[in-house]
Structures are given as C-alpha cells and as structure tokens.
CSV table of C-alpha atoms in Angstrom, one decimal:
chain,number,residue,atom,x,y,z
A,1,MET,CA,0.0,0.0,0.0
A,2,GLY,CA,2.9,2.3,0.6
A,3,ARG,CA,3.5,2.5,-3.2
A,4,LEU,CA,0.1,3.7,-4.1
A,5,PRO,CA,-0.1,7.2,-5.7
A,6,ASP,CA,-0.9,10.1,-3.5
A,7,GLU,CA,-4.3,10.6,-5.2
A,8,ALA,CA,-5.3,7.0,-4.4
A,9,LEU,CA,-4.4,7.5,-0.8
A,10,LEU,CA,-6.4,10.7,-0.7
A,11,SER,CA,-9.4,8.9,-2.3
A,12,GLY,CA,-9.1,6.2,0.4
A,13,LEU,CA,-9.1,8.9,3.1
A,14,ALA,CA,-12.2,10.4,1.6
A,15,THR,CA,-14.0,7.0,1.6
A,16,GLY,CA,-13.1,6.3,5.2
A,17,ASP,CA,-10.7,3.4,4.4
A,18,GLN,CA,-8.7,3.2,7.7
A,19,GLU,CA,-5.7,1.4,6.2
A,20,LEU,CA,-5.3,4.0,3.4
A,21,ALA,CA,-5.9,6.8,5.9
A,22,VAL,CA,-3.0,5.5,8.0
A,23,VAL,CA,-0.7,5.3,5.0
A,24,PHE,CA,-1.7,8.8,3.9
A,25,VAL,CA,-0.9,10.3,7.3
A,26,ARG,CA,2.4,8.4,7.6
A,27,ARG,CA,3.4,9.6,4.1
A,28,PHE,CA,2.8,13.3,4.8
A,29,GLN,CA,3.1,13.7,8.6
A,30,HIS,CA,6.7,14.9,8.6
A,31,ARG,CA,6.1,17.4,5.7
A,32,VAL,CA,2.9,18.7,7.3
A,33,PHE,CA,4.5,19.0,10.7
A,34,GLY,CA,7.6,20.7,9.1
A,35,VAL,CA,5.4,23.4,7.5
A,36,ALA,CA,3.5,24.0,10.7
A,37,MET,CA,6.8,24.1,12.7
A,38,ALA,CA,8.4,26.5,10.3
A,39,VAL,CA,5.5,28.9,10.5
A,40,THR,CA,4.6,28.7,14.2
A,41,GLY,CA,8.0,28.0,15.8
A,42,ASP,CA,6.1,26.2,18.5
A,43,ARG,CA,6.2,22.4,18.7
A,44,GLN,CA,2.8,22.0,20.5
A,45,LEU,CA,1.1,24.5,18.2
A,46,ALA,CA,2.7,22.8,15.2
A,47,GLU,CA,1.3,19.4,16.4
A,48,ASP,CA,-2.2,20.9,16.7
A,49,VAL,CA,-1.9,22.4,13.3
A,50,ALA,CA,-0.8,19.1,11.8
A,51,GLN,CA,-3.8,17.3,13.3
A,52,GLN,CA,-6.1,20.0,12.0
A,53,THR,CA,-4.6,19.7,8.6
A,54,PHE,CA,-5.3,16.0,8.4
A,55,GLU,CA,-8.8,16.5,9.7
A,56,ARG,CA,-9.5,19.2,7.1
A,57,ALA,CA,-8.0,17.0,4.3
A,58,TRP,CA,-10.3,14.2,5.4
A,59,ARG,CA,-13.4,16.5,5.4
A,60,HIS,CA,-12.5,18.1,2.0
A,61,ALA,CA,-10.8,15.2,0.2
A,62,GLN,CA,-13.6,15.0,-2.3
A,63,ILE,CA,-13.0,18.5,-3.6
A,64,TYR,CA,-9.3,18.0,-4.3
A,65,ASP,CA,-8.6,18.9,-8.0
A,66,SER,CA,-5.4,17.4,-9.4
A,67,ARG,CA,-5.4,20.1,-12.2
A,68,ARG,CA,-4.7,22.7,-9.5
A,69,GLY,CA,-1.6,21.0,-8.0
A,70,SER,CA,-0.3,17.8,-6.5
A,71,VAL,CA,-1.7,16.3,-3.3
A,72,THR,CA,1.5,17.4,-1.5
A,73,THR,CA,0.9,21.0,-2.7
A,74,TRP,CA,-2.7,20.9,-1.6
A,75,LEU,CA,-1.9,19.4,1.8
A,76,THR,CA,1.0,21.7,2.6
A,77,THR,CA,-1.1,24.7,1.6
A,78,ILE,CA,-3.7,23.7,4.1
A,79,ALA,CA,-1.1,23.3,6.7
A,80,HIS,CA,0.5,26.6,5.9
A,81,ASN,CA,-2.8,28.5,6.0
A,82,LEU,CA,-3.9,26.8,9.3
A,83,ALA,CA,-0.5,27.6,10.8
A,84,ILE,CA,-0.8,31.3,9.8
A,85,ASP,CA,-4.3,31.4,11.3
A,86,ALA,CA,-3.0,29.8,14.5
A,87,VAL,CA,-0.1,32.3,14.8
A,88,ARG,CA,-2.5,35.2,14.2
A,89,ALA,CA,-4.9,33.9,16.8
A,90,ARG,CA,-2.1,33.8,19.4
A,91,ARG,CA,-0.6,37.2,18.6
A,92,THR,CA,-1.9,39.9,20.9
A,93,GLU,CA,-0.3,42.7,18.8
A,94,PRO,CA,0.2,42.8,15.1
A,95,VAL,CA,3.7,42.9,13.7
A,96,ALA,CA,4.8,46.5,13.3
A,97,PRO,CA,4.7,47.7,9.7
A,98,GLU,CA,8.3,48.9,9.9
A,99,ASP,CA,9.2,45.2,10.4
A,100,LEU,CA,7.6,44.3,7.1
A,101,ASP,CA,10.6,45.2,5.0
A,102,ALA,CA,12.6,42.5,6.8
A,103,LEU,CA,9.7,40.0,6.3
A,104,LEU,CA,9.5,40.8,2.6
A,105,GLY,CA,13.2,40.2,2.3
A,106,THR,CA,12.7,36.6,3.6
A,107,VAL,CA,9.7,35.8,1.4
A,108,THR,CA,11.9,34.1,-1.2
A,109,GLU,CA,14.3,32.3,1.2
A,110,THR,CA,12.9,30.9,4.4
A,111,PRO,CA,13.1,27.5,6.2
A,112,GLU,CA,9.5,27.2,5.2
A,113,ARG,CA,10.6,27.1,1.5
A,114,TRP,CA,12.4,23.8,2.3
A,115,ALA,CA,9.4,22.4,4.1
A,116,LEU,CA,6.9,23.2,1.4
A,117,ALA,CA,9.2,22.3,-1.5
A,118,ASP,CA,6.6,22.6,-4.1
A,119,GLU,CA,6.2,24.5,-7.3
A,120,ALA,CA,3.2,26.6,-6.4
A,121,SER,CA,4.7,28.1,-3.3
A,122,ALA,CA,8.0,28.8,-5.1
A,123,ARG,CA,6.1,30.6,-7.9
A,124,LEU,CA,4.1,32.6,-5.4
A,125,ARG,CA,7.1,33.7,-3.5
A,126,ALA,CA,8.9,34.6,-6.7
A,127,ALA,CA,5.9,36.6,-7.9
A,128,VAL,CA,5.6,38.5,-4.6
A,129,SER,CA,9.3,39.3,-4.7
A,130,ARG,CA,9.0,40.9,-8.1
A,131,LEU,CA,6.2,43.3,-7.1
A,132,PRO,CA,7.1,46.9,-6.5
A,133,ARG,CA,8.0,47.3,-2.8
A,134,GLU,CA,4.9,49.5,-2.0
A,135,GLN,CA,2.5,47.0,-3.6
A,136,ALA,CA,4.2,44.1,-1.8
A,137,ARG,CA,3.9,45.9,1.5
A,138,ALA,CA,0.2,46.7,1.0
A,139,LEU,CA,-0.5,43.1,-0.1
A,140,MET,CA,1.3,41.7,2.9
A,141,MET,CA,-0.5,44.0,5.3
A,142,ALA,CA,-3.9,43.1,3.8
A,143,GLY,CA,-3.4,39.5,2.9
A,144,ILE,CA,-1.2,38.2,5.7
A,145,TYR,CA,-2.0,40.6,8.6
A,146,GLY,CA,-5.6,41.0,7.7
A,147,MET,CA,-5.5,44.8,7.7
A,148,THR,CA,-8.3,46.7,5.9
A,149,ALA,CA,-7.4,49.1,3.1
A,150,GLN,CA,-8.1,52.0,5.6
A,151,GLN,CA,-5.6,50.5,8.1
A,152,VAL,CA,-3.0,50.1,5.3
A,153,ALA,CA,-3.6,53.7,4.3
A,154,ASP,CA,-3.2,54.9,7.9
A,155,THR,CA,-0.1,52.8,8.6
A,156,GLU,CA,1.6,53.9,5.4
A,157,ARG,CA,0.3,57.5,5.7
A,158,ILE,CA,-1.2,57.4,2.2
A,159,PRO,CA,-4.7,58.2,0.9
A,160,LEU,CA,-7.3,55.4,1.1
A,161,GLY,CA,-7.6,55.2,-2.7
A,162,THR,CA,-3.8,54.7,-3.0
A,163,ALA,CA,-3.9,51.9,-0.6
A,164,LYS,CA,-6.8,50.2,-2.4
A,165,THR,CA,-5.0,50.7,-5.8
A,166,ARG,CA,-1.7,49.2,-4.4
A,167,ILE,CA,-3.6,46.1,-3.1
A,168,ARG,CA,-5.6,45.7,-6.2
A,169,ALA,CA,-2.6,46.2,-8.5
A,170,ALA,CA,-0.6,43.6,-6.5
A,171,MET,CA,-3.4,41.1,-6.6
A,172,GLY,CA,-3.8,41.6,-10.4
A,173,LYS,CA,-0.1,41.2,-11.0
A,174,LEU,CA,0.0,38.0,-8.9
A,175,ARG,CA,-3.1,36.7,-10.7
A,176,THR,CA,-1.5,37.3,-14.1
A,177,THR,CA,1.8,35.9,-13.1
A,178,LEU,CA,0.5,32.8,-11.5
A,179,SER,CA,-2.1,32.0,-14.2
A,180,ALA,CA,0.5,32.2,-17.0
A,181,PRO,CA,2.2,28.9,-18.0
A,182,GLU,CA,5.6,28.4,-16.6
A,183,ARG,CA,8.5,28.9,-19.0
A,184,GLY,CA,10.0,25.7,-20.5
A,185,GLY,CA,6.7,24.5,-21.9
A,186,HIS,CA,5.5,22.9,-18.7
A,187,VAL,CA,1.9,23.8,-18.0
A,188,GLN,CA,0.1,22.7,-14.8
C-alpha cells in the first residue's frame, strides 16, 4: 500500500478506508509538521496544526482537484494556512509595519521554503518578490496581517484610494503571473 499514488491514498481517506488513511498520514506527517513548525516556531502548536490539517484533508478530500496541483501542494497549503491562522490567533499585537521590510526580504528564502518544497509556493514567493515594494507591503498588510485598506492607508500614511490601488494592482499582477504557464513548456 505504501507504493500507491498520493491521489489513491487521498481517495481512500475520503471514503473512510482506515488502512489507506494511516498510510496517507504516515506519508505526509513529517512534511505537514515541518510546514507547521516553520510557520509557528512552537512544537505544541505545530502538532495541533498538523492534526487540524489532516482533519481538514479528510473533510475536504472529495473537492481536491489534481489540475490545480499535487496532493502534496494541496496538503501543505492547508497546513500553511492553518499555521498562519494559529499564529494570528495567538498574537496579541500585530507585527509592526516597519518590520515588514525584513519580512518581505525573507519571502523568497525561508526555512518554510524547504518544508513546502513545491512549485506553487515557489512561484508565489517569486511573484511577490517581483512586485514593487509599495505594492508588496500593501499586499502583505492586507493578505497576511488582515488589515483593511483603511488600516493600510493609515499605517503607510497614504490616501485610502492609493492603498486600495496598491492592493488591487498587486493582486492583479499576482493573478496574471500565477495564471501564466511556466517557461519551459510545462503547464500545470
């Protein structure tokens, strides 16, 4: 059973096959925990996130679409998003906007990159790193820190319309970049 494709294991998880579910968890547990640990920096929280990741994968296995990425990409994305949510929930104060420049500098090279090790996350990090600095900051404040456009405007000391434009432009550029086929003829 250990040689079954990831998609077959995911299908077994969706149907409630206990043997396939165990193989699925064993196959991905280290990677999922690695992503959670890289994001949270807290072993207990990372364990909780890993458990939540497998629970969510079980509940949503039937909506997995192989055209949008591999099972590994799908599962590590779930883990990453849950870990970010867990960190946000624990944080009593948001990260200071002046610390965003350091954060943006690590977007392309982090320990998380090694844990995720998938094409989709690498493409996203590369696309964010190519954005103009002002747009990247606005996108990070809105997308990662959950700030409203008004909060971004206040923090950056810019008009509300400018904040909205920066966020919208960054999202548009990411959408265009990520929906374009990769160079080299490989299309996902």
